Amino acid sequence: MKHQIVLGHNANTKEELINMIENKQWDSLLKRVKIKPGDFFYVPAGTIHSLGKGILVLETQQSSDSTYRVFDYDRVDSNGKLRELHLDKAIDVTIIPHELKESGYMVINKDEATITKFVDSEYFSVYKWEVNGSFSYSQN
């Protein structure tokens, strides 16, 4: 697959997740999804995910400095050392089993605009507006 992301895993229990990580069974553990420009994926907290090479994304998230790595493609830092993994912390926060959250797109055609609602959660909403010509919108 040329363009893909990792989105979720195939472990059914915490023990299975730990075993697959310890045995570096990445091809069996990680779910890979083909992508194309314009795709939208909702990635809730606790979801194992990563981007493939050459992929540009807009990531909407709550501000945090927490990234827990379970696998890092054996990349090395500027000193030639493997980058740090955070296995215990990652395992603790990973949702098991993984469930793909369908965002339930809603498309609204209004005048000269097509509005797609990707996510409407308690914490945030994500919309895509495609405007052909001119469009006026006022928020109540």
PDB file of C-alpha atoms in Angstrom:
ATOM      1  CA  MET A   1       0.000   0.000   0.000  1.00  0.00           C
ATOM      2  CA  LYS A   2       1.470   3.317  -0.992  1.00  0.00           C
ATOM      3  CA  HIS A   3      -0.454   5.635   1.341  1.00  0.00           C
ATOM      4  CA  GLN A   4      -1.729   4.188   4.574  1.00  0.00           C
ATOM      5  CA  ILE A   5      -2.142   4.915   8.233  1.00  0.00           C
ATOM      6  CA  VAL A   6      -2.129   2.658  11.245  1.00  0.00           C
ATOM      7  CA  LEU A   7      -5.516   2.934  12.916  1.00  0.00           C
ATOM      8  CA  GLY A   8      -6.149   0.533  15.765  1.00  0.00           C
ATOM      9  CA  HIS A   9      -5.019  -2.965  16.597  1.00  0.00           C
ATOM     10  CA  ASN A  10      -6.173  -6.579  16.459  1.00  0.00           C
ATOM     11  CA  ALA A  11      -5.642  -7.610  20.107  1.00  0.00           C
ATOM     12  CA  ASN A  12      -8.746  -8.819  21.932  1.00  0.00           C
ATOM     13  CA  THR A  13      -7.310  -8.692  25.465  1.00  0.00           C
ATOM     14  CA  LYS A  14      -4.632  -6.766  27.325  1.00  0.00           C
ATOM     15  CA  GLU A  15      -2.596  -9.964  27.615  1.00  0.00           C
ATOM     16  CA  GLU A  16      -2.774 -10.501  23.853  1.00  0.00           C
ATOM     17  CA  LEU A  17      -1.725  -6.876  23.249  1.00  0.00           C
ATOM     18  CA  ILE A  18       1.276  -7.269  25.581  1.00  0.00           C
ATOM     19  CA  ASN A  19       2.276 -10.580  23.990  1.00  0.00           C
ATOM     20  CA  MET A  20       2.100  -9.199  20.450  1.00  0.00           C
ATOM     21  CA  ILE A  21       4.136  -6.123  21.431  1.00  0.00           C
ATOM     22  CA  GLU A  22       6.770  -8.166  23.294  1.00  0.00           C
ATOM     23  CA  ASN A  23       7.101 -10.500  20.292  1.00  0.00           C
ATOM     24  CA  LYS A  24       7.171  -7.587  17.820  1.00  0.00           C
ATOM     25  CA  GLN A  25       4.252  -9.017  15.846  1.00  0.00           C
ATOM     26  CA  TRP A  26       3.556  -5.631  14.257  1.00  0.00           C
ATOM     27  CA  ASP A  27       2.033  -6.989  11.042  1.00  0.00           C
ATOM     28  CA  SER A  28      -0.485  -9.042  13.028  1.00  0.00           C
ATOM     29  CA  LEU A  29      -1.117  -6.421  15.716  1.00  0.00           C
ATOM     30  CA  LEU A  30      -1.514  -3.159  13.811  1.00  0.00           C
ATOM     31  CA  LYS A  31      -4.496  -2.391  11.589  1.00  0.00           C
ATOM     32  CA  ARG A  32      -3.560  -0.540   8.427  1.00  0.00           C
ATOM     33  CA  VAL A  33      -5.987   1.556   6.400  1.00  0.00           C
ATOM     34  CA  LYS A  34      -5.534   2.739   2.806  1.00  0.00           C
ATOM     35  CA  ILE A  35      -6.048   6.482   2.503  1.00  0.00           C
ATOM     36  CA  LYS A  36      -6.535   9.093  -0.176  1.00  0.00           C
ATOM     37  CA  PRO A  37      -6.568  12.907  -0.155  1.00  0.00           C
ATOM     38  CA  GLY A  38      -9.612  14.310   1.629  1.00  0.00           C
ATOM     39  CA  ASP A  39     -10.225  11.284   3.869  1.00  0.00           C
ATOM     40  CA  PHE A  40     -11.392  11.904   7.425  1.00  0.00           C
ATOM     41  CA  PHE A  41     -10.754   9.623  10.388  1.00  0.00           C
ATOM     42  CA  TYR A  42     -11.960  10.131  13.929  1.00  0.00           C
ATOM     43  CA  VAL A  43      -9.244   8.882  16.290  1.00  0.00           C
ATOM     44  CA  PRO A  44     -10.452   8.893  19.905  1.00  0.00           C
ATOM     45  CA  ALA A  45      -7.967   9.007  22.790  1.00  0.00           C
ATOM     46  CA  GLY A  46      -6.600   5.547  23.523  1.00  0.00           C
ATOM     47  CA  THR A  47      -6.414   4.535  19.850  1.00  0.00           C
ATOM     48  CA  ILE A  48      -3.094   3.269  18.535  1.00  0.00           C
ATOM     49  CA  HIS A  49      -2.360   5.271  15.386  1.00  0.00           C
ATOM     50  CA  SER A  50       0.456   6.508  13.166  1.00  0.00           C
ATOM     51  CA  LEU A  51       0.992   8.089   9.787  1.00  0.00           C
ATOM     52  CA  GLY A  52       2.817   6.671   6.820  1.00  0.00           C
ATOM     53  CA  LYS A  53       5.635   8.469   5.034  1.00  0.00           C
ATOM     54  CA  GLY A  54       4.638  11.548   3.030  1.00  0.00           C
ATOM     55  CA  ILE A  55       1.212  12.027   4.637  1.00  0.00           C
ATOM     56  CA  LEU A  56       0.025  15.483   5.654  1.00  0.00           C
ATOM     57  CA  VAL A  57      -2.805  15.758   8.179  1.00  0.00           C
ATOM     58  CA  LEU A  58      -4.797  18.284  10.111  1.00  0.00           C
ATOM     59  CA  GLU A  59      -5.038  16.965  13.647  1.00  0.00           C
ATOM     60  CA  THR A  60      -7.599  18.498  15.961  1.00  0.00           C
ATOM     61  CA  GLN A  61      -6.930  17.597  19.561  1.00  0.00           C
ATOM     62  CA  GLN A  62      -6.916  18.815  23.093  1.00  0.00           C
ATOM     63  CA  SER A  63      -3.554  20.344  23.898  1.00  0.00           C
ATOM     64  CA  SER A  64      -1.297  17.794  25.558  1.00  0.00           C
ATOM     65  CA  ASP A  65       2.324  16.785  25.531  1.00  0.00           C
ATOM     66  CA  SER A  66       1.592  13.069  25.815  1.00  0.00           C
ATOM     67  CA  THR A  67       2.721  10.689  23.106  1.00  0.00           C
ATOM     68  CA  TYR A  68       3.260   7.054  24.020  1.00  0.00           C
ATOM     69  CA  ARG A  69       5.131   4.972  21.477  1.00  0.00           C
ATOM     70  CA  VAL A  70       4.630   1.208  21.190  1.00  0.00           C
ATOM     71  CA  PHE A  71       6.549   1.009  17.907  1.00  0.00           C
ATOM     72  CA  ASP A  72       8.651   3.549  16.054  1.00  0.00           C
ATOM     73  CA  TYR A  73       9.713   1.808  12.833  1.00  0.00           C
ATOM     74  CA  ASP A  74      13.181   1.347  14.392  1.00  0.00           C
ATOM     75  CA  ARG A  75      13.977   5.017  13.738  1.00  0.00           C
ATOM     76  CA  VAL A  76      17.041   6.495  15.410  1.00  0.00           C
ATOM     77  CA  ASP A  77      17.679   9.916  16.932  1.00  0.00           C
ATOM     78  CA  SER A  78      20.482  12.306  15.969  1.00  0.00           C
ATOM     79  CA  ASN A  79      22.898  10.224  18.089  1.00  0.00           C
ATOM     80  CA  GLY A  80      22.049   6.996  16.281  1.00  0.00           C
ATOM     81  CA  LYS A  81      20.069   5.570  19.209  1.00  0.00           C
ATOM     82  CA  LEU A  82      16.604   4.040  18.866  1.00  0.00           C
ATOM     83  CA  ARG A  83      13.921   6.489  19.931  1.00  0.00           C
ATOM     84  CA  GLU A  84      12.341   5.901  23.331  1.00  0.00           C
ATOM     85  CA  LEU A  85       9.270   3.671  23.574  1.00  0.00           C
ATOM     86  CA  HIS A  86       6.649   4.008  26.312  1.00  0.00           C
ATOM     87  CA  LEU A  87       5.235   0.508  26.438  1.00  0.00           C
ATOM     88  CA  ASP A  88       3.752   0.430  29.952  1.00  0.00           C
ATOM     89  CA  LYS A  89       2.035   3.816  29.606  1.00  0.00           C
ATOM     90  CA  ALA A  90       0.798   3.029  26.089  1.00  0.00           C
ATOM     91  CA  ILE A  91      -0.634  -0.323  27.148  1.00  0.00           C
ATOM     92  CA  ASP A  92      -2.370   1.312  30.128  1.00  0.00           C
ATOM     93  CA  VAL A  93      -4.239   3.837  27.963  1.00  0.00           C
ATOM     94  CA  THR A  94      -4.947   1.723  24.871  1.00  0.00           C
ATOM     95  CA  ILE A  95      -8.603   0.833  24.304  1.00  0.00           C
ATOM     96  CA  ILE A  96      -8.898  -2.970  24.155  1.00  0.00           C
ATOM     97  CA  PRO A  97     -10.368  -4.334  21.997  1.00  0.00           C
ATOM     98  CA  HIS A  98     -10.111  -1.617  19.378  1.00  0.00           C
ATOM     99  CA  GLU A  99     -13.433  -0.431  17.998  1.00  0.00           C
ATOM    100  CA  LEU A 100     -13.483   1.741  14.913  1.00  0.00           C
ATOM    101  CA  LYS A 101     -15.663   4.755  15.648  1.00  0.00           C
ATOM    102  CA  GLU A 102     -17.769   5.641  12.648  1.00  0.00           C
ATOM    103  CA  SER A 103     -18.205   9.375  12.671  1.00  0.00           C
ATOM    104  CA  GLY A 104     -21.620   9.296  10.999  1.00  0.00           C
ATOM    105  CA  TYR A 105     -21.113  11.984   8.380  1.00  0.00           C
ATOM    106  CA  MET A 106     -24.010  14.328   7.837  1.00  0.00           C
ATOM    107  CA  VAL A 107     -24.140  16.315   4.590  1.00  0.00           C
ATOM    108  CA  ILE A 108     -26.197  19.482   4.339  1.00  0.00           C
ATOM    109  CA  ASN A 109     -26.674  21.256   1.014  1.00  0.00           C
ATOM    110  CA  LYS A 110     -27.546  24.904   1.567  1.00  0.00           C
ATOM    111  CA  ASP A 111     -27.606  27.567  -1.136  1.00  0.00           C
ATOM    112  CA  GLU A 112     -24.084  27.687  -2.592  1.00  0.00           C
ATOM    113  CA  ALA A 113     -22.495  25.485   0.085  1.00  0.00           C
ATOM    114  CA  THR A 114     -22.142  21.833   0.970  1.00  0.00           C
ATOM    115  CA  ILE A 115     -21.503  21.359   4.668  1.00  0.00           C
ATOM    116  CA  THR A 116     -20.259  17.993   5.907  1.00  0.00           C
ATOM    117  CA  LYS A 117     -20.369  17.329   9.633  1.00  0.00           C
ATOM    118  CA  PHE A 118     -17.729  14.705  10.476  1.00  0.00           C
ATOM    119  CA  VAL A 119     -17.867  14.758  14.289  1.00  0.00           C
ATOM    120  CA  ASP A 120     -20.149  16.379  16.819  1.00  0.00           C
ATOM    121  CA  SER A 121     -18.958  15.338  20.262  1.00  0.00           C
ATOM    122  CA  GLU A 122     -19.219  16.700  23.761  1.00  0.00           C
ATOM    123  CA  TYR A 123     -15.804  18.350  23.361  1.00  0.00           C
ATOM    124  CA  PHE A 124     -15.583  19.470  19.740  1.00  0.00           C
ATOM    125  CA  SER A 125     -17.184  19.408  16.301  1.00  0.00           C
ATOM    126  CA  VAL A 126     -15.555  19.053  12.889  1.00  0.00           C
ATOM    127  CA  TYR A 127     -17.190  20.409   9.740  1.00  0.00           C
ATOM    128  CA  LYS A 128     -16.024  20.725   6.156  1.00  0.00           C
ATOM    129  CA  TRP A 129     -17.457  23.639   4.190  1.00  0.00           C
ATOM    130  CA  GLU A 130     -17.339  23.611   0.394  1.00  0.00           C
ATOM    131  CA  VAL A 131     -18.531  26.929  -0.999  1.00  0.00           C
ATOM    132  CA  ASN A 132     -19.295  27.443  -4.695  1.00  0.00           C
ATOM    133  CA  GLY A 133     -19.692  31.143  -5.400  1.00  0.00           C
ATOM    134  CA  SER A 134     -20.685  33.182  -2.382  1.00  0.00           C
ATOM    135  CA  PHE A 135     -22.341  32.122   0.829  1.00  0.00           C
ATOM    136  CA  SER A 136     -23.397  33.988   3.934  1.00  0.00           C
ATOM    137  CA  TYR A 137     -23.663  32.383   7.358  1.00  0.00           C
ATOM    138  CA  SER A 138     -24.598  33.818  10.716  1.00  0.00           C
ATOM    139  CA  GLN A 139     -24.263  31.927  13.970  1.00  0.00           C
ATOM    140  CA  ASN A 140     -26.969  32.339  16.588  1.00  0.00           C
TER     141      ASN A 140
END
